[in-house]
GROMACS .gro file of C-alpha atoms in nm:
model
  298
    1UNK     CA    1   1.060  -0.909   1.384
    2UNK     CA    2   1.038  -1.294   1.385
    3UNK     CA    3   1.135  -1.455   1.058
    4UNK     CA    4   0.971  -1.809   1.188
    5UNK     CA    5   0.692  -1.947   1.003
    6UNK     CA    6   0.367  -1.736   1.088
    7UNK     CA    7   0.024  -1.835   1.105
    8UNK     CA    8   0.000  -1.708   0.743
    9UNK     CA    9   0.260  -1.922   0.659
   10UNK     CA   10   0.326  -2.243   0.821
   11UNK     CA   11   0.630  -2.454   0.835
   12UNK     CA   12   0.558  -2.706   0.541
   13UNK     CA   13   0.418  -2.433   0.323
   14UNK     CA   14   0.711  -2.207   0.388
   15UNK     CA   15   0.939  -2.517   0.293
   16UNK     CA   16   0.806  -2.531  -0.056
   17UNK     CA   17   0.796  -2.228  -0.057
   18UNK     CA   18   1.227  -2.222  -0.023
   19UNK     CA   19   1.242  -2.528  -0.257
   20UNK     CA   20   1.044  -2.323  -0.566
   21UNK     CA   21   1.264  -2.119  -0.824
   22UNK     CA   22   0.917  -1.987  -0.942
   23UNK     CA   23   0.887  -1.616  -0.834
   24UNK     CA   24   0.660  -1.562  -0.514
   25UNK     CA   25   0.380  -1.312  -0.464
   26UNK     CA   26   0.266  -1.243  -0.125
   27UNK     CA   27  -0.100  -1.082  -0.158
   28UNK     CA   28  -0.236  -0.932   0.175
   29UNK     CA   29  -0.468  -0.636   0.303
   30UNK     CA   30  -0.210  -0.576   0.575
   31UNK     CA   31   0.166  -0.442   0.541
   32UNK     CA   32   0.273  -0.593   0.879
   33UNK     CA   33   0.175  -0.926   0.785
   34UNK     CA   34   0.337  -0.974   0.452
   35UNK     CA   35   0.651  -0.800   0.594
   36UNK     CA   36   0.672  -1.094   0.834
   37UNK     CA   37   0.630  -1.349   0.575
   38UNK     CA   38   0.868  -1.196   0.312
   39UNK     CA   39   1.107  -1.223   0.635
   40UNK     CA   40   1.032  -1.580   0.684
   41UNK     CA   41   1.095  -1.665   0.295
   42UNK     CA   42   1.411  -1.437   0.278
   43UNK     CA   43   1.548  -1.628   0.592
   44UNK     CA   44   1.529  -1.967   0.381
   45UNK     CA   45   1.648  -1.813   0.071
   46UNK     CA   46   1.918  -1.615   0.174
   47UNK     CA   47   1.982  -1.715   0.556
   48UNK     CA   48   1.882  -1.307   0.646
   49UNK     CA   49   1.627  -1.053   0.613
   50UNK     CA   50   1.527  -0.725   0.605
   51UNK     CA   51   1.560  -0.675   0.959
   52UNK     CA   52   1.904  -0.810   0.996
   53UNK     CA   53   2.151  -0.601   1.247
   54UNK     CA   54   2.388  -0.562   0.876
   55UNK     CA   55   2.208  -0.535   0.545
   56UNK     CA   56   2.243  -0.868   0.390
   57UNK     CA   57   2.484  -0.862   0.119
   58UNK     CA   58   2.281  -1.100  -0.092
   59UNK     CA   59   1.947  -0.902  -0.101
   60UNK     CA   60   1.837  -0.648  -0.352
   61UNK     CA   61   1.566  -0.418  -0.282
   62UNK     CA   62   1.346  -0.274  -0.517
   63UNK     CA   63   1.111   0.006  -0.350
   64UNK     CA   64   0.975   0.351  -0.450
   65UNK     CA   65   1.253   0.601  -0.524
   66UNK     CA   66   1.267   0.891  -0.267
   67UNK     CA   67   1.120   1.194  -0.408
   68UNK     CA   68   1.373   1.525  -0.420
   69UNK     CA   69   1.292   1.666  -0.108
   70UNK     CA   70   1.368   1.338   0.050
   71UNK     CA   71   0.992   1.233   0.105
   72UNK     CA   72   0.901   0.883  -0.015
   73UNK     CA   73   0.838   0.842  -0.382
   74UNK     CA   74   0.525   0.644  -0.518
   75UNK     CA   75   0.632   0.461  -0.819
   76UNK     CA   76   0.898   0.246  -0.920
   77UNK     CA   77   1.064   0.313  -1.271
   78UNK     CA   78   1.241   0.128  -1.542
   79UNK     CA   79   1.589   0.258  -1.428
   80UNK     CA   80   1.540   0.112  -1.060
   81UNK     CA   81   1.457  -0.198  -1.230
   82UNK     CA   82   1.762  -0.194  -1.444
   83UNK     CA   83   1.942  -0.147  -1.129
   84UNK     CA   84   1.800  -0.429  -0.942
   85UNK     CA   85   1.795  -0.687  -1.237
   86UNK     CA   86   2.156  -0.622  -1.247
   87UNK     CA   87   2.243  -0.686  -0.870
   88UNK     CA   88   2.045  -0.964  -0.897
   89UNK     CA   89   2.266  -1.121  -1.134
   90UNK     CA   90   2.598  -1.145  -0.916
   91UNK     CA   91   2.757  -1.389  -0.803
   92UNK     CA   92   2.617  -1.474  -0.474
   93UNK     CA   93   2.855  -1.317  -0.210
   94UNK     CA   94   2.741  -1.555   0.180
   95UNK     CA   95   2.486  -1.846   0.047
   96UNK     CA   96   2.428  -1.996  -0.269
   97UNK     CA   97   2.135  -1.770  -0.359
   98UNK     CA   98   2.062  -1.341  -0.397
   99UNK     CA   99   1.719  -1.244  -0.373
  100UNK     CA  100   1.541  -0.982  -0.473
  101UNK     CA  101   1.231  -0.835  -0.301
  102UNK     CA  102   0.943  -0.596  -0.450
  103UNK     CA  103   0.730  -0.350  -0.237
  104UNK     CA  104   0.459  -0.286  -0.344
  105UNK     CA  105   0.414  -0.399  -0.651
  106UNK     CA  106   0.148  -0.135  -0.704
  107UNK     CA  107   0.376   0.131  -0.744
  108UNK     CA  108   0.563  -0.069  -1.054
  109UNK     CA  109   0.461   0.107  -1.370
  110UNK     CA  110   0.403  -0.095  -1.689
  111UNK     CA  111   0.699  -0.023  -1.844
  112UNK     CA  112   0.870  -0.134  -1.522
  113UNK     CA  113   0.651  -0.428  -1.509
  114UNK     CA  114   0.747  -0.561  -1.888
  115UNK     CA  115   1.144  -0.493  -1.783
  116UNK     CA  116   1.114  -0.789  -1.484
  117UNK     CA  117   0.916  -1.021  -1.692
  118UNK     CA  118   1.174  -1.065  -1.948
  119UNK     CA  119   1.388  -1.143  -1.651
  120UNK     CA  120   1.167  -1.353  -1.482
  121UNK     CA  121   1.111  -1.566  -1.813
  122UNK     CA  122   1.464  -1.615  -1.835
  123UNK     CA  123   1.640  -1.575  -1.448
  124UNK     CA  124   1.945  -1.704  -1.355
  125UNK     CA  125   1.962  -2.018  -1.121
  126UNK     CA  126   2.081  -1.827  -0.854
  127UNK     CA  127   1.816  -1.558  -0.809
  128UNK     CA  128   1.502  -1.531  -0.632
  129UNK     CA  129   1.224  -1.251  -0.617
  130UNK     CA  130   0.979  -1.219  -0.403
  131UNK     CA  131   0.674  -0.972  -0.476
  132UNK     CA  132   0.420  -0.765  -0.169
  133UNK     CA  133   0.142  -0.589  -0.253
  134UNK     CA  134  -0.239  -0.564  -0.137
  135UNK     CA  135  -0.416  -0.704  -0.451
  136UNK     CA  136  -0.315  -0.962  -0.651
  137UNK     CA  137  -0.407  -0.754  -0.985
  138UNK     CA  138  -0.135  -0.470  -0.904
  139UNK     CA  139   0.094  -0.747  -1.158
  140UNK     CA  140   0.006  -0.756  -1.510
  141UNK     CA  141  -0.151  -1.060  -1.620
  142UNK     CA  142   0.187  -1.227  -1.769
  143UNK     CA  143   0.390  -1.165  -1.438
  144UNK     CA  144   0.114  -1.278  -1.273
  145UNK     CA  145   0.085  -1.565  -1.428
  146UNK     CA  146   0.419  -1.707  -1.338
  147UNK     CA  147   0.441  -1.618  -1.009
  148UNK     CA  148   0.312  -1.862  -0.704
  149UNK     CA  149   0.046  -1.621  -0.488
  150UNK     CA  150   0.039  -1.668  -0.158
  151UNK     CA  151  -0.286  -1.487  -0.008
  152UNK     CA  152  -0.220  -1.406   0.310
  153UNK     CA  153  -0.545  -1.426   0.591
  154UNK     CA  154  -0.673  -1.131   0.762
  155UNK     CA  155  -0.726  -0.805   0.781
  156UNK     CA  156  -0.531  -0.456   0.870
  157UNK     CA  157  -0.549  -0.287   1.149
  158UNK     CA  158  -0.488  -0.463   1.437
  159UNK     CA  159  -0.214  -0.369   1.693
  160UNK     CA  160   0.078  -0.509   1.538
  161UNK     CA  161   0.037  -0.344   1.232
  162UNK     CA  162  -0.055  -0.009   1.428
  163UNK     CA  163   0.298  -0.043   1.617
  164UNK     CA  164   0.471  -0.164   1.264
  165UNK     CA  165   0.349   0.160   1.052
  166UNK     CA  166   0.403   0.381   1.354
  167UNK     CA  167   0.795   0.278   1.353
  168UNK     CA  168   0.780   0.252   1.044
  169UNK     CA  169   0.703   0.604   0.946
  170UNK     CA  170   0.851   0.796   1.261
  171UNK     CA  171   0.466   0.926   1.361
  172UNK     CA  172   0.401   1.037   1.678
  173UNK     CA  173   0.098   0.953   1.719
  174UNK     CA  174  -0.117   0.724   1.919
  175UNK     CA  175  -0.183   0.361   1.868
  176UNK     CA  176  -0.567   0.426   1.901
  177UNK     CA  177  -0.552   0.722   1.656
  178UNK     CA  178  -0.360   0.492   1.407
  179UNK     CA  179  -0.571   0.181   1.486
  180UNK     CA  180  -0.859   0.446   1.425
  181UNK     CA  181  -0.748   0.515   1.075
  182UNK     CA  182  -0.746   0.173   0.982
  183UNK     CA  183  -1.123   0.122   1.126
  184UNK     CA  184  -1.149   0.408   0.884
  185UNK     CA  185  -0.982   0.258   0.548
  186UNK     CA  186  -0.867  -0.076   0.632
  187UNK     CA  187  -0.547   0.011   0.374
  188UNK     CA  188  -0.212   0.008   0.535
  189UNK     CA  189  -0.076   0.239   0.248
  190UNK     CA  190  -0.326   0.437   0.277
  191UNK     CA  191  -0.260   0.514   0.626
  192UNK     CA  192   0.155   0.537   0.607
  193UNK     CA  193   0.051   0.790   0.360
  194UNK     CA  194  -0.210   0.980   0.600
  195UNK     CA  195   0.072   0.935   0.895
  196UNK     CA  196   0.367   1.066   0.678
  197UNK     CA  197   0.201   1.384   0.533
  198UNK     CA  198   0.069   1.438   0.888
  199UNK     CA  199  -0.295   1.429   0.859
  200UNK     CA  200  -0.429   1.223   1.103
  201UNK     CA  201  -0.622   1.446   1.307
  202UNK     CA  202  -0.801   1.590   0.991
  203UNK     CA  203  -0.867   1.254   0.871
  204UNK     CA  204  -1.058   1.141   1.149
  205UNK     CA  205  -1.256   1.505   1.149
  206UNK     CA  206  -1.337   1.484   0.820
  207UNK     CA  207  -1.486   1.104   0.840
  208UNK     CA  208  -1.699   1.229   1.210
  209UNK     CA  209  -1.842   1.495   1.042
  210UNK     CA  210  -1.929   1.338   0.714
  211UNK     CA  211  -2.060   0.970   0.885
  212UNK     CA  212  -2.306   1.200   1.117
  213UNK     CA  213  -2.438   1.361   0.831
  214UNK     CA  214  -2.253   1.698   0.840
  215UNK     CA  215  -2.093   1.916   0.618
  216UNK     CA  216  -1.678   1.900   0.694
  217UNK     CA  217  -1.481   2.201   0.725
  218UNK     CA  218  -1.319   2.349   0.459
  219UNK     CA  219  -1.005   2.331   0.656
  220UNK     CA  220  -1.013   1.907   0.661
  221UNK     CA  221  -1.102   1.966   0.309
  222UNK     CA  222  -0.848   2.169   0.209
  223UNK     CA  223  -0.561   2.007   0.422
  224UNK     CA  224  -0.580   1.714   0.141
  225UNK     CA  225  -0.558   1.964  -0.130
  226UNK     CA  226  -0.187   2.105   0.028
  227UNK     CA  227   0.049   2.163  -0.244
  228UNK     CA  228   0.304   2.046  -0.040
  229UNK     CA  229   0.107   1.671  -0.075
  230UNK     CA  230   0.126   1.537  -0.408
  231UNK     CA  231  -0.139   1.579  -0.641
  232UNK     CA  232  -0.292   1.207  -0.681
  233UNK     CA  233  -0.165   1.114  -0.305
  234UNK     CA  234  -0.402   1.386  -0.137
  235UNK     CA  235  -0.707   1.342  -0.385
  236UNK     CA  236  -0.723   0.994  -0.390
  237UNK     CA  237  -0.728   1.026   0.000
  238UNK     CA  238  -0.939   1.289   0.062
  239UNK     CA  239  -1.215   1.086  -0.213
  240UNK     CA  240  -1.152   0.730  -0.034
  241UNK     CA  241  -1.214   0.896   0.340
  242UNK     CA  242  -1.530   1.053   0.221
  243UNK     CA  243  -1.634   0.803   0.051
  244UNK     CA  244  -1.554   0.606   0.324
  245UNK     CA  245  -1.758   0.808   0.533
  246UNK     CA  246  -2.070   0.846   0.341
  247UNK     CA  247  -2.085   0.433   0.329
  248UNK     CA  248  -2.076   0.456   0.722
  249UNK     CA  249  -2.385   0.675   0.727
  250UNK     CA  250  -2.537   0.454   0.521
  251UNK     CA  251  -2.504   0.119   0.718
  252UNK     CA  252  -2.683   0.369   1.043
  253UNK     CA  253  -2.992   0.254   1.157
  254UNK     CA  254  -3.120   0.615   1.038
  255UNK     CA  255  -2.933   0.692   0.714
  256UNK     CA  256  -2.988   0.955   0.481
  257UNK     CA  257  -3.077   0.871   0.197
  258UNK     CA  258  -2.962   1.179   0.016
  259UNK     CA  259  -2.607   1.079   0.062
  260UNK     CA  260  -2.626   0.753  -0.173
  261UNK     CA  261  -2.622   1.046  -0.459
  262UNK     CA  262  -2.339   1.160  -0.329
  263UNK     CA  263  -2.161   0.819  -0.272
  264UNK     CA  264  -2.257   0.726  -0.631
  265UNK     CA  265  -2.019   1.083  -0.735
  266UNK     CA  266  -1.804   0.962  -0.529
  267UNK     CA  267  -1.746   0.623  -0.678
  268UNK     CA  268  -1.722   0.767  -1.021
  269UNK     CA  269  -1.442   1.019  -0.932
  270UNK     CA  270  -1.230   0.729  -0.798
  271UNK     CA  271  -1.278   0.539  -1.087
  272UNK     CA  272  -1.119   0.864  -1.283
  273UNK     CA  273  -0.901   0.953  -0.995
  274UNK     CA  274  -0.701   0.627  -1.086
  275UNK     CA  275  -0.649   0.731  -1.463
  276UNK     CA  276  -0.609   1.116  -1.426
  277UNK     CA  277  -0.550   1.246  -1.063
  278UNK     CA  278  -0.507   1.614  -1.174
  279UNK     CA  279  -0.603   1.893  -0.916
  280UNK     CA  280  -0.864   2.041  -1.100
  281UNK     CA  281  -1.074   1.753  -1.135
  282UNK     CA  282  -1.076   1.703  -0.771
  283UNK     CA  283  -1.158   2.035  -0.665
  284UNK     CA  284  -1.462   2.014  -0.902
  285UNK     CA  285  -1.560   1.730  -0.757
  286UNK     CA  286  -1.530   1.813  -0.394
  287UNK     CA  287  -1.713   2.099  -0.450
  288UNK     CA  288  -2.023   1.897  -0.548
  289UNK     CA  289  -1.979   1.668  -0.232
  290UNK     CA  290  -1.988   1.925  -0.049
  291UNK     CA  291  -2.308   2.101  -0.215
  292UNK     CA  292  -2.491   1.783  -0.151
  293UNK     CA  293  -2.379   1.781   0.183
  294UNK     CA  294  -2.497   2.122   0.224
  295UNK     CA  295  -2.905   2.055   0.114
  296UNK     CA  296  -3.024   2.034   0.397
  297UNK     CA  297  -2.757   2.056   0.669
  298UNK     CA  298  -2.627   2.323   0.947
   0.00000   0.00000   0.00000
């Protein structure tokens, strides 16, 4: 992966960029592209990055723990942050700077969020941190406020990011199926996490049937609801692909009507699914979805 200035970042930007102690936030719908530009920044920084042949000795990572069984974890907690703010506060070993790089910042929790702002109000001089995530308003307001956000332009889901989360996540599946999930949700997370618990194929059913006005199987249903998938993961999925869906049917030429009850259901579960993303609060839900996708369907 080139670590050269990219169209998202060109060369005199990316030079202040280098010059500024002030921690950076890269903001961006798509994964690929801030990966490249957290590249470029690391290679002024630290004279490597993340895609080094050796794992740069002057680079701490701070990313989702793995869950038990191995499978990638979803949050970030106050002990990784412990851990980081620590390594981050060596010596630096090749250059005279360590940086430190967050992804996503979505998955830091609060608590984990307070921890690196007393660091980042008082860092050392030879530290750096760079923060990814999709929205700017995955920081709290008093990180956010001292870091310099760089918005990123355009969009996910073209071909480079379809190779990137392919690789990135092993799949086996096509680039048109994977460029077709991002058509569908235009969220690079949200698609790694559709690609890793191997749902791709009941994705896409469940947003045909739904868009042309029919009721989806209870199989595509249920495949979100897997207890093998974790709890909030496969809800919030199965919600934003419906929902997702429903809006499609309503842009038609033709739509029906009766599903702008349905999306407004929709919207208010998502709204909940972000505060309590329990089980049974989904399947209650669904089930009304899928009675108003019944009236008056085959």
């Amino acid at each position: 992966m080139p670590a050269s200035p990219t169209p998202a970042l060109p060369a005199r930007h990316l030079a202040a960029l280098a010059r500024s102690a002030q921690p950076v936030f890269l903001v961006g719908l798509s994964h690929f592209a801030r990966r490249v530009a957290a590249n470029a920044i690391l290679q002024k920084w630290i004279g490597a990055d993340m895609d080094s042949a050796a794992p740069p000795v002057d680079l701490a990572l701070l990313l989702p723990a793995a869950r038990e069984d191995g499978s990638p974890g979803r949050s970030i907690g106050i002990d990784a942050v412990k851990s980081f703010v620590d390594r981050l506060c060596l010596t630096p070993y090749a250059g005279p700077l360590r940086a430190g790089f967050v992804e996503p910042a979505s998955a830091l929790t609060i608590e984990s969020q307070n921890a690196l702002l007393r660091y980042v109000e008082e860092p050392t001089v030879t530290s750096r941190i760079l923060f990814s995530s999709r929205r700017s308003d995955d920081l709290i307001p008093t990180l956010l406020s001292r870091c310099r956000v760089v918005r990123l332009p355009g969009s996910a889901g073209d071909r480079g990011e379809a190779k990137w989360i392919m690789n990135l996540s092993g799949s086996e599946e096509t680039e048109e199926t994977v460029l077709k999930l991002y058509e569908i949700l235009d969220d690079a997370e949200a698609v790694e996490k559709i690609l890793e618990f191997r749902l791709a194929r009941k994705a896409i059913d469940l947003f045909d049937a739904v868009s042309a006005g029919k009721r989806p199987s209870d199989k595509s249903v249920a495949a979100f609801m897997d207890r093998r998938i974790p709890a909030a993961d496969g809800s919030a999925l199965l919600v934003e692909i419906v929902l997702a869906a429903v809006c499609s049917n309503l842009r038609h030429p033709e739509p029906d009507r009766r599903l702008l009850d349905v999306a407004r259901r929709l919207l208010v579960l998502q709204a909940e699914l972000r505060y309590n993303p329990s089980r049974l609060l989904v399947f209650s839900a669904v089930q009304e979805w899928l009675d108003g996708l019944s009236e008056g369907y085959g």
